[in-house]
Short mmCIF file of C-alpha atoms in Angstrom, two decimals:
data_model
loop_
_atom_site.label_atom_id
_atom_site.label_comp_id
_atom_site.label_asym_id
_atom_site.label_seq_id
_atom_site.Cartn_x
_atom_site.Cartn_y
_atom_site.Cartn_z
CA MET A 1 269.69 40.48 74.26
CA THR A 2 266.87 42.42 75.95
CA GLU A 3 266.60 45.05 73.19
CA LEU A 4 266.16 42.30 70.61
CA LYS A 5 263.95 39.83 72.44
CA ASN A 6 260.92 40.73 70.31
CA ASN A 7 262.78 41.22 67.03
CA PRO A 8 261.70 38.41 64.66
CA ARG A 9 265.04 38.38 62.83
CA ASP A 10 266.99 38.05 66.06
CA LEU A 11 264.62 35.38 67.35
CA ALA A 12 265.04 33.49 64.08
CA VAL A 13 268.79 33.30 64.70
CA ASP A 14 268.16 31.93 68.20
CA ALA A 15 265.74 29.32 66.87
CA LEU A 16 268.11 28.24 64.09
CA GLU A 17 270.92 27.81 66.62
CA SER A 18 268.72 25.57 68.76
CA ILE A 19 267.69 23.53 65.73
CA ASP A 20 271.36 23.14 64.79
CA GLU A 21 271.86 21.67 68.26
CA GLY A 22 269.09 19.11 67.79
CA ALA A 23 265.78 20.84 68.58
CA TYR A 24 262.78 20.00 66.38
CA SER A 25 261.90 22.97 64.18
CA ASN A 26 258.16 22.94 64.87
CA LEU A 27 258.53 22.61 68.65
CA GLU A 28 261.31 25.20 68.84
CA LEU A 29 259.42 27.71 66.74
CA ASN A 30 256.23 27.25 68.77
CA GLN A 31 258.18 27.80 71.99
CA VAL A 32 259.89 30.95 70.69
CA ILE A 33 256.55 32.41 69.56
CA GLN A 34 254.97 31.54 72.89
CA ASP A 35 257.75 33.22 74.87
CA ALA A 36 257.96 36.38 72.75
CA ASP A 37 255.58 39.32 72.44
CA LEU A 38 255.13 39.50 68.68
CA SER A 39 252.50 40.93 66.37
CA GLU A 40 250.87 38.56 63.87
CA VAL A 41 252.99 40.11 61.11
CA ASP A 42 256.19 39.48 63.07
CA LYS A 43 255.11 35.91 63.91
CA HIS A 44 254.66 35.30 60.20
CA LEU A 45 258.08 36.78 59.37
CA LEU A 46 259.77 34.73 62.11
CA THR A 47 258.15 31.55 60.78
CA GLU A 48 259.15 32.40 57.21
CA LEU A 49 262.75 33.04 58.22
CA VAL A 50 263.20 29.84 60.23
CA TYR A 51 261.53 27.48 57.78
CA GLY A 52 262.91 29.36 54.78
CA VAL A 53 266.52 29.07 55.94
CA LEU A 54 266.03 25.40 56.77
CA GLN A 55 264.41 24.67 53.41
CA HIS A 56 267.08 26.47 51.40
CA ARG A 57 270.15 26.08 53.60
CA LEU A 58 272.43 24.30 51.12
CA THR A 59 271.52 26.81 48.42
CA ILE A 60 272.17 29.73 50.75
CA ASP A 61 275.48 28.26 51.92
CA PHE A 62 276.54 27.85 48.29
CA TYR A 63 275.68 31.51 47.68
CA LEU A 64 277.68 32.56 50.75
CA ALA A 65 280.72 30.33 50.16
CA ASN A 66 282.78 32.85 48.19
CA PHE A 67 282.14 35.64 50.69
CA LEU A 68 283.18 33.95 53.93
CA GLN A 69 286.95 33.72 54.27
CA ARG A 70 287.05 31.40 57.31
CA PRO A 71 283.57 29.91 57.83
CA GLU A 72 284.88 27.24 60.22
CA GLN A 73 286.07 30.03 62.54
CA THR A 74 282.89 32.10 62.24
CA PRO A 75 280.50 31.84 65.20
CA ARG A 76 277.44 29.75 64.41
CA TRP A 77 275.03 32.58 65.21
CA VAL A 78 276.78 34.80 62.68
CA ILE A 79 276.41 32.12 59.99
CA ASN A 80 272.72 31.85 60.78
CA LEU A 81 272.33 35.63 60.79
CA LEU A 82 273.88 35.81 57.31
CA ARG A 83 271.67 32.94 56.17
CA THR A 84 268.56 34.86 57.21
CA ALA A 85 269.78 37.90 55.27
CA ILE A 86 270.53 35.95 52.07
CA PHE A 87 267.20 34.12 52.36
CA GLN A 88 265.37 37.45 52.49
CA MET A 89 267.33 38.83 49.54
CA GLU A 90 266.85 35.77 47.34
CA PHE A 91 263.46 34.38 48.34
CA LEU A 92 261.36 37.22 49.86
CA ASP A 93 260.61 39.80 47.20
CA ARG A 94 258.61 42.08 49.48
CA VAL A 95 261.48 42.96 51.87
CA PRO A 96 263.58 45.95 50.68
CA THR A 97 267.32 45.33 50.58
CA PHE A 98 268.08 48.40 52.71
CA ALA A 99 265.82 47.06 55.46
CA ILE A 100 267.53 43.65 55.35
CA PHE A 101 270.95 45.30 55.59
CA ASN A 102 269.98 47.68 58.40
CA GLU A 103 268.35 44.99 60.55
CA THR A 104 271.10 42.41 59.98
CA ILE A 105 273.94 44.83 60.69
CA GLU A 106 272.18 46.15 63.81
CA ILE A 107 271.80 42.60 65.17
CA ALA A 108 275.47 41.89 64.42
CA LYS A 109 276.50 45.05 66.26
CA ARG A 110 274.39 44.33 69.35
CA ARG A 111 275.14 40.62 69.59
CA GLY A 112 278.82 40.72 68.66
CA SER A 113 281.90 42.86 68.51
CA ASP A 114 282.68 45.73 66.17
CA GLY A 115 284.74 43.25 64.15
CA VAL A 116 281.68 41.05 63.67
CA ARG A 117 279.65 44.07 62.55
CA LYS A 118 282.30 44.99 59.99
CA MET A 119 282.54 41.42 58.72
CA VAL A 120 278.76 41.08 58.29
CA THR A 121 278.59 44.47 56.58
CA GLY A 122 281.41 43.49 54.22
CA VAL A 123 279.80 40.18 53.28
CA LEU A 124 276.45 41.80 52.52
CA ARG A 125 277.96 44.65 50.48
CA SER A 126 280.15 42.26 48.48
CA TYR A 127 277.20 39.96 47.85
CA GLN A 128 275.12 42.88 46.64
CA ARG A 129 277.87 44.05 44.26
CA GLN A 130 278.77 40.66 42.78
CA GLY A 131 275.26 39.23 42.49
CA THR A 132 273.89 35.73 43.03
CA PRO A 133 276.39 32.95 42.21
CA SER A 134 275.26 30.59 39.44
CA LEU A 135 274.43 26.96 40.22
CA ASP A 136 275.58 26.11 36.69
CA SER A 137 279.13 26.13 38.02
CA ILE A 138 278.41 22.76 39.72
CA PRO A 139 279.23 20.10 37.09
CA ASP A 140 277.85 16.99 38.85
CA LEU A 141 274.08 16.59 38.35
CA THR A 142 273.41 15.04 41.76
CA GLN A 143 275.41 17.72 43.56
CA ARG A 144 273.78 20.48 41.52
CA LEU A 145 270.26 19.22 42.31
CA ALA A 146 271.20 18.75 45.97
CA THR A 147 272.38 22.37 46.11
CA GLU A 148 269.51 23.80 44.05
CA TYR A 149 266.80 22.10 46.12
CA SER A 150 268.81 21.99 49.35
CA VAL A 151 268.58 18.26 50.00
CA ALA A 152 271.40 15.97 51.11
CA PRO A 153 273.13 14.44 48.05
CA TRP A 154 272.47 10.85 49.19
CA ILE A 155 268.72 11.52 49.18
CA VAL A 156 268.87 13.01 45.67
CA ASP A 157 270.97 10.10 44.48
CA GLN A 158 268.52 7.57 45.94
CA LEU A 159 265.45 9.31 44.52
CA MET A 160 267.10 9.57 41.12
CA TYR A 161 267.83 5.84 41.20
CA GLU A 162 264.37 4.81 42.38
CA LEU A 163 262.14 7.33 40.55
CA GLY A 164 264.12 8.62 37.59
CA GLU A 165 265.30 12.19 36.98
CA ASP A 166 261.94 13.68 35.94
CA LYS A 167 259.97 12.42 38.95
CA CYS A 168 262.88 13.20 41.26
CA ARG A 169 262.90 16.84 40.10
CA LYS A 170 259.13 17.11 40.63
CA VAL A 171 259.42 15.72 44.14
CA LEU A 172 262.32 18.03 45.00
CA ASP A 173 260.51 21.07 43.61
CA SER A 174 257.38 20.29 45.64
CA ILE A 175 259.09 19.96 49.02
CA ASN A 176 260.14 23.62 49.03
CA GLN A 177 256.54 24.79 48.60
CA PRO A 178 254.67 25.85 51.77
CA ALA A 179 253.01 23.03 53.70
CA HIS A 180 249.22 23.13 53.94
CA LEU A 181 247.39 23.23 57.26
CA SER A 182 245.19 20.17 57.09
CA VAL A 183 242.84 18.74 59.71
CA ARG A 184 240.81 15.58 60.16
CA MET A 185 237.27 15.98 61.45
CA ASN A 186 236.03 14.05 64.48
CA PRO A 187 232.26 13.65 64.13
CA ILE A 188 231.71 12.21 67.62
CA GLN A 189 229.45 15.01 68.83
CA ARG A 190 228.55 16.90 65.64
CA SER A 191 228.28 16.02 61.97
CA THR A 192 231.11 16.75 59.56
CA ALA A 193 228.83 19.26 57.83
CA ALA A 194 228.36 21.17 61.09
CA ILE A 195 232.10 21.07 61.86
CA ARG A 196 232.94 22.36 58.40
CA GLN A 197 230.42 25.18 58.79
CA SER A 198 232.01 26.24 62.08
CA LEU A 199 235.48 26.18 60.56
CA SER A 200 234.34 28.27 57.61
CA GLU A 201 233.61 31.09 60.05
CA GLU A 202 237.33 31.23 60.93
CA TYR A 203 239.12 29.94 57.82
CA ASP A 204 238.95 29.50 54.08
CA VAL A 205 238.05 25.80 53.93
CA GLN A 206 238.75 23.32 51.13
CA GLU A 207 237.80 19.67 50.99
CA SER A 208 240.73 17.27 50.88
CA LEU A 209 241.39 15.59 47.55
CA LEU A 210 242.58 12.49 49.40
CA ALA A 211 240.77 11.88 52.68
CA THR A 212 237.05 11.66 53.38
CA ASP A 213 237.20 13.51 56.71
CA GLY A 214 240.05 15.81 55.70
CA LEU A 215 240.01 19.58 55.16
CA ARG A 216 242.60 22.17 54.20
CA LEU A 217 242.47 25.45 56.12
CA GLN A 218 243.86 28.84 55.08
CA ASN A 219 243.79 32.45 56.26
CA GLY A 220 242.77 31.98 59.86
CA PRO A 221 244.10 31.83 63.41
CA GLY A 222 246.58 29.30 64.70
CA LEU A 223 244.77 25.99 64.99
CA ALA A 224 245.07 25.88 68.78
CA GLN A 225 243.01 29.10 68.93
CA SER A 226 240.22 27.62 66.80
CA ALA A 227 236.91 26.92 68.55
CA SER A 228 236.57 23.64 66.64
CA PHE A 229 240.00 22.48 67.81
CA GLN A 230 239.29 23.39 71.41
CA ALA A 231 236.02 21.47 71.22
CA GLY A 232 237.86 18.36 70.02
CA GLU A 233 236.16 18.41 66.62
CA VAL A 234 239.39 18.43 64.60
CA ILE A 235 242.98 17.28 64.88
CA ALA A 236 245.93 18.48 62.82
CA GLN A 237 247.01 15.69 60.49
CA ASP A 238 248.50 15.51 57.03
CA GLU A 239 246.12 14.29 54.34
CA SER A 240 248.35 11.35 53.41
CA ALA A 241 248.40 10.15 57.02
CA MET A 242 244.59 10.29 57.17
CA LEU A 243 244.42 7.53 54.56
CA VAL A 244 245.79 4.90 56.93
CA GLY A 245 242.58 4.45 58.89
CA GLU A 246 240.54 4.44 55.70
CA THR A 247 242.44 1.47 54.29
CA MET A 248 242.25 -0.86 57.30
CA GLN A 249 238.67 -2.08 56.76
CA LEU A 250 237.77 -1.15 60.31
CA ALA A 251 234.38 -1.94 61.84
CA THR A 252 232.65 -1.06 65.10
CA GLY A 253 233.51 -3.30 68.01
CA GLN A 254 236.95 -4.37 66.78
CA LYS A 255 240.02 -4.54 69.00
CA VAL A 256 243.00 -2.77 67.42
CA LEU A 257 246.68 -2.47 68.32
CA ASP A 258 248.48 0.73 67.33
CA ALA A 259 252.02 -0.50 67.90
CA CYS A 260 253.89 2.81 67.38
CA ALA A 261 251.21 5.27 68.34
CA ALA A 262 252.48 8.66 69.60
CA PRO A 263 251.44 11.42 69.29
CA GLY A 264 248.11 9.80 68.54
CA GLY A 265 246.79 11.21 65.28
CA LYS A 266 246.17 7.81 63.76
CA THR A 267 245.22 6.33 67.16
CA THR A 268 242.29 8.72 67.47
CA GLN A 269 241.21 7.94 63.92
CA LEU A 270 241.16 4.21 64.67
CA ALA A 271 239.23 4.86 67.88
CA GLN A 272 236.60 6.86 65.99
CA LYS A 273 236.10 4.04 63.50
CA VAL A 274 235.80 1.14 65.96
CA GLY A 275 233.42 3.14 68.13
CA PRO A 276 232.72 2.97 71.87
CA ASP A 277 232.20 -0.81 71.72
CA GLY A 278 235.67 -1.27 70.22
CA GLN A 279 239.07 -0.64 71.76
CA VAL A 280 242.46 0.68 70.65
CA ILE A 281 245.60 -0.32 72.56
CA ALA A 282 248.22 2.35 71.88
CA TRP A 283 251.91 1.61 72.53
CA ASP A 284 254.89 3.88 72.74
CA ILE A 285 258.29 3.35 74.31
CA TYR A 286 258.26 6.67 76.22
CA GLU A 287 255.77 7.60 78.93
CA SER A 288 255.96 11.27 77.93
CA ARG A 289 254.76 10.35 74.46
CA THR A 290 251.90 8.21 75.73
CA ARG A 291 250.74 11.31 77.59
CA LEU A 292 250.44 13.08 74.23
CA ILE A 293 248.11 10.31 73.06
CA GLN A 294 246.05 10.67 76.23
CA GLN A 295 245.79 14.44 75.78
CA ASN A 296 244.53 14.06 72.23
CA ALA A 297 242.06 11.35 73.29
CA ARG A 298 240.63 13.53 76.08
CA ARG A 299 240.31 16.60 73.89
CA MET A 300 238.51 14.55 71.24
CA HIS A 301 236.16 12.84 73.75
CA LEU A 302 237.43 9.33 72.94
CA THR A 303 237.19 6.90 75.85
CA ASN A 304 238.12 3.67 74.05
CA ILE A 305 241.90 4.23 73.91
CA VAL A 306 244.22 2.47 76.36
CA THR A 307 247.83 3.67 76.35
CA GLU A 308 250.73 1.47 77.42
CA VAL A 309 254.46 2.13 77.64
CA HIS A 310 255.79 -0.73 75.57
CA ASP A 311 258.51 -1.46 73.01
CA ALA A 312 256.86 -2.98 69.93
CA THR A 313 259.86 -5.27 69.41
CA THR A 314 259.33 -6.95 72.82
CA PRO A 315 257.48 -10.28 72.61
CA CYS A 316 254.07 -10.62 74.29
CA PRO A 317 253.08 -14.30 74.06
CA GLU A 318 249.97 -13.60 76.14
CA LEU A 319 248.63 -11.50 73.25
CA LYS A 320 248.66 -14.28 70.66
CA GLU A 321 245.81 -13.75 68.14
CA GLU A 322 244.40 -10.99 70.36
CA PHE A 323 243.67 -8.27 67.78
CA ASP A 324 241.34 -7.86 64.80
CA ARG A 325 243.57 -5.19 63.28
CA ILE A 326 247.16 -4.08 63.92
CA LEU A 327 248.76 -0.86 62.72
CA VAL A 328 252.53 -0.52 62.52
CA ASP A 329 253.15 3.13 61.70
CA ALA A 330 256.81 2.36 61.79
CA PRO A 331 259.81 4.44 62.88
CA CYS A 332 261.32 5.68 59.62
CA SER A 333 263.73 8.18 58.11
CA GLY A 334 260.91 10.71 57.58
CA ILE A 335 262.07 11.53 54.05
CA GLY A 336 258.44 12.11 53.08
CA LEU A 337 258.27 15.03 55.54
CA LEU A 338 260.95 17.21 53.97
CA ARG A 339 258.43 20.00 53.39
CA ARG A 340 256.98 19.96 56.89
CA LYS A 341 260.17 19.12 58.82
CA PRO A 342 262.92 20.61 56.65
CA GLU A 343 265.78 19.83 59.05
CA THR A 344 265.23 16.13 58.24
CA ARG A 345 267.00 16.61 54.92
CA TYR A 346 270.30 17.31 56.70
CA LEU A 347 270.06 14.99 59.72
CA LYS A 348 269.45 11.56 58.18
CA SER A 349 271.94 9.27 56.43
CA LYS A 350 271.66 6.27 54.15
CA LYS A 351 272.85 4.10 57.03
CA ASP A 352 269.96 5.40 59.14
CA SER A 353 267.56 4.13 56.49
CA SER A 354 269.17 0.67 56.46
CA ASP A 355 269.18 0.47 60.26
CA LEU A 356 265.52 1.46 60.39
CA HIS A 357 264.68 -1.26 57.85
CA ARG A 358 265.85 -3.84 60.40
CA VAL A 359 263.84 -2.24 63.20
CA GLN A 360 260.75 -2.18 61.00
CA LEU A 361 261.11 -5.87 60.27
CA ASP A 362 261.61 -6.66 63.95
CA ILE A 363 258.37 -4.88 64.83
CA LEU A 364 256.37 -6.58 62.08
CA ASP A 365 257.80 -9.97 63.00
CA ASN A 366 256.93 -9.44 66.66
CA VAL A 367 253.33 -8.31 66.21
CA ALA A 368 252.44 -10.85 63.49
CA SER A 369 251.46 -13.52 66.02
CA MET A 370 249.18 -11.08 67.85
CA LEU A 371 246.81 -10.79 64.88
CA LYS A 372 243.78 -13.07 64.54
CA VAL A 373 243.47 -15.23 61.44
CA GLY A 374 241.45 -13.17 58.97
CA GLY A 375 242.74 -9.94 60.50
CA ILE A 376 244.65 -7.18 58.70
CA LEU A 377 248.14 -5.94 59.51
CA THR A 378 248.71 -2.42 58.18
CA TYR A 379 252.21 -1.04 57.69
CA SER A 380 252.81 2.66 57.01
CA THR A 381 255.71 5.08 56.91
CA CYS A 382 256.26 8.76 56.14
CA THR A 383 259.23 8.07 53.91
CA MET A 384 259.65 7.65 50.16
CA LEU A 385 262.55 5.20 50.19
CA ARG A 386 261.96 1.70 48.84
CA LYS A 387 264.28 0.11 51.41
CA GLU A 388 261.93 1.12 54.23
CA ASN A 389 258.76 0.57 52.26
CA GLN A 390 258.20 -2.16 49.69
CA MET A 391 261.47 -3.95 50.43
CA THR A 392 260.47 -4.20 54.10
CA ILE A 393 257.09 -5.64 53.12
CA ASP A 394 258.59 -8.09 50.62
CA GLU A 395 261.06 -9.39 53.19
CA PHE A 396 258.34 -9.74 55.83
CA LEU A 397 256.07 -11.69 53.44
CA THR A 398 258.93 -14.03 52.55
CA GLN A 399 259.40 -14.80 56.24
CA HIS A 400 255.65 -15.00 56.96
CA PRO A 401 253.79 -17.02 54.31
CA GLU A 402 250.69 -16.90 56.51
CA PHE A 403 250.16 -13.32 55.25
CA GLU A 404 249.12 -12.12 51.80
CA LEU A 405 249.37 -8.59 50.45
CA LEU A 406 246.07 -6.86 49.70
CA LYS A 407 245.54 -3.89 47.41
CA THR A 408 245.47 -0.76 49.53
CA GLN A 409 242.23 1.08 48.74
CA THR A 410 240.98 4.44 50.01
CA ASP A 411 237.49 5.89 50.19
CA LYS A 412 238.24 8.38 47.40
CA LYS A 413 240.01 5.74 45.31
CA VAL A 414 243.40 7.47 45.43
CA LYS A 415 245.62 6.11 42.64
CA ALA A 416 243.11 3.31 42.08
CA ASP A 417 244.44 2.57 38.58
CA ARG A 418 247.97 1.74 39.77
CA THR A 419 249.38 -1.76 39.31
CA ASP A 420 251.18 -1.90 42.69
CA LEU A 421 249.21 -3.38 45.58
CA SER A 422 250.83 -1.05 48.12
CA LEU A 423 250.13 2.68 47.96
CA ASN A 424 252.95 5.18 47.46
CA ILE A 425 252.13 8.88 47.71
CA TYR A 426 254.80 11.42 46.77
CA PRO A 427 254.83 15.08 47.83
CA ASP A 428 254.23 16.29 44.28
CA ASP A 429 251.18 14.04 43.73
CA PHE A 430 248.69 16.00 45.85
CA GLY A 431 250.74 18.56 47.79
CA SER A 432 250.74 16.33 50.87
CA ASP A 433 253.47 14.42 52.70
CA GLY A 434 255.24 11.49 51.10
CA PHE A 435 253.67 8.31 52.50
CA PHE A 436 253.53 4.54 52.08
CA ILE A 437 250.73 2.16 53.11
CA ALA A 438 250.57 -1.64 52.77
CA ASN A 439 247.83 -3.95 54.04
CA MET A 440 248.44 -7.65 54.69
CA LYS A 441 245.77 -10.20 55.60
CA LYS A 442 246.55 -13.13 57.86
CA VAL A 443 245.12 -16.05 55.91
CA LYS A 444 246.24 -18.98 58.08
#
């Protein structure tokens, strides 16, 4: 409603409704902020409410369960309104309860009927009187962890099986911590030292523990407003993802295929490393997504990227042994991004993971012939699940004896003492996204 168009709590309900209907949280939130006239404080509150409810939704719904008589008959916006209220009460210490109640009840009154206002008021008063329900009432360990950390039970069950209870708990605890703003420097026009100095005038800057050209930024403007971003000197990228280009043994003048390229974060990194005498062919199946790659390339002053609308599972016999390096940053379940894209934890299923495993193998099988003998095929995902990671690699190597698995090595020797040849990074390891990287050399 007009009176509420710049109210961060009301806008949070709108955004959560759109995300429930399939919108991506980051894109939806950016659009809402762009369309509204909000102070920086209200932008921060709106962001906290949207991501907070998404991160803790199963916990919040457990807390609300005893106070909603007919949740299936309750309008979705009312559920999301109550979720924002419980999130503030349980997870935001600085917001007084009376303010939460007043704002929530006012929104209910303006958006709904008097009956809705009374229902919302009753739920909040009852919740305040009875206190926070205890998670100890959930007897099953998997279900209790799923509710406590607000992650789909199948994901908890799989992580428990693959990693053990202790590591699983550490991973789950880490994904509800705030995501860092991290950037990769692009020293095409200025040195990394000069870029870092410029950024330090706008942000608190920390060197990445993982990536050579990576930085963490805090306490500054939105990245799009940064002078360094506008000059094409940095690109937003998670620190784990920055490691891909480091591991590929790239050299100037090489020809590289990025088979699943959009939106172009890794593409631009590859282009930087092969230099103006090299070339990166960047594929994506949607033209709109290839335009994102082009936009990033232009902003970062990279002229050696060629985008093509192409399905990486479609054979291209004319490209046999065409490339020195190939990157398959494969479509995956995104389970490593639960901190950054919290809606992922509710949208994916175990069947999705199995289906993606087959797609991943199809892509690897298709591009294998396009690599020169002596070249390196790099496979990466932003998931933590073995089915999409090491099991995909093992199956590919069984079918393709002309490849051998190399030890994935980074510039800063991340996890250099591990016994596995592939590199697994979990969200609790360094506070970055969960990620997997494997490098395979074509030996014959």
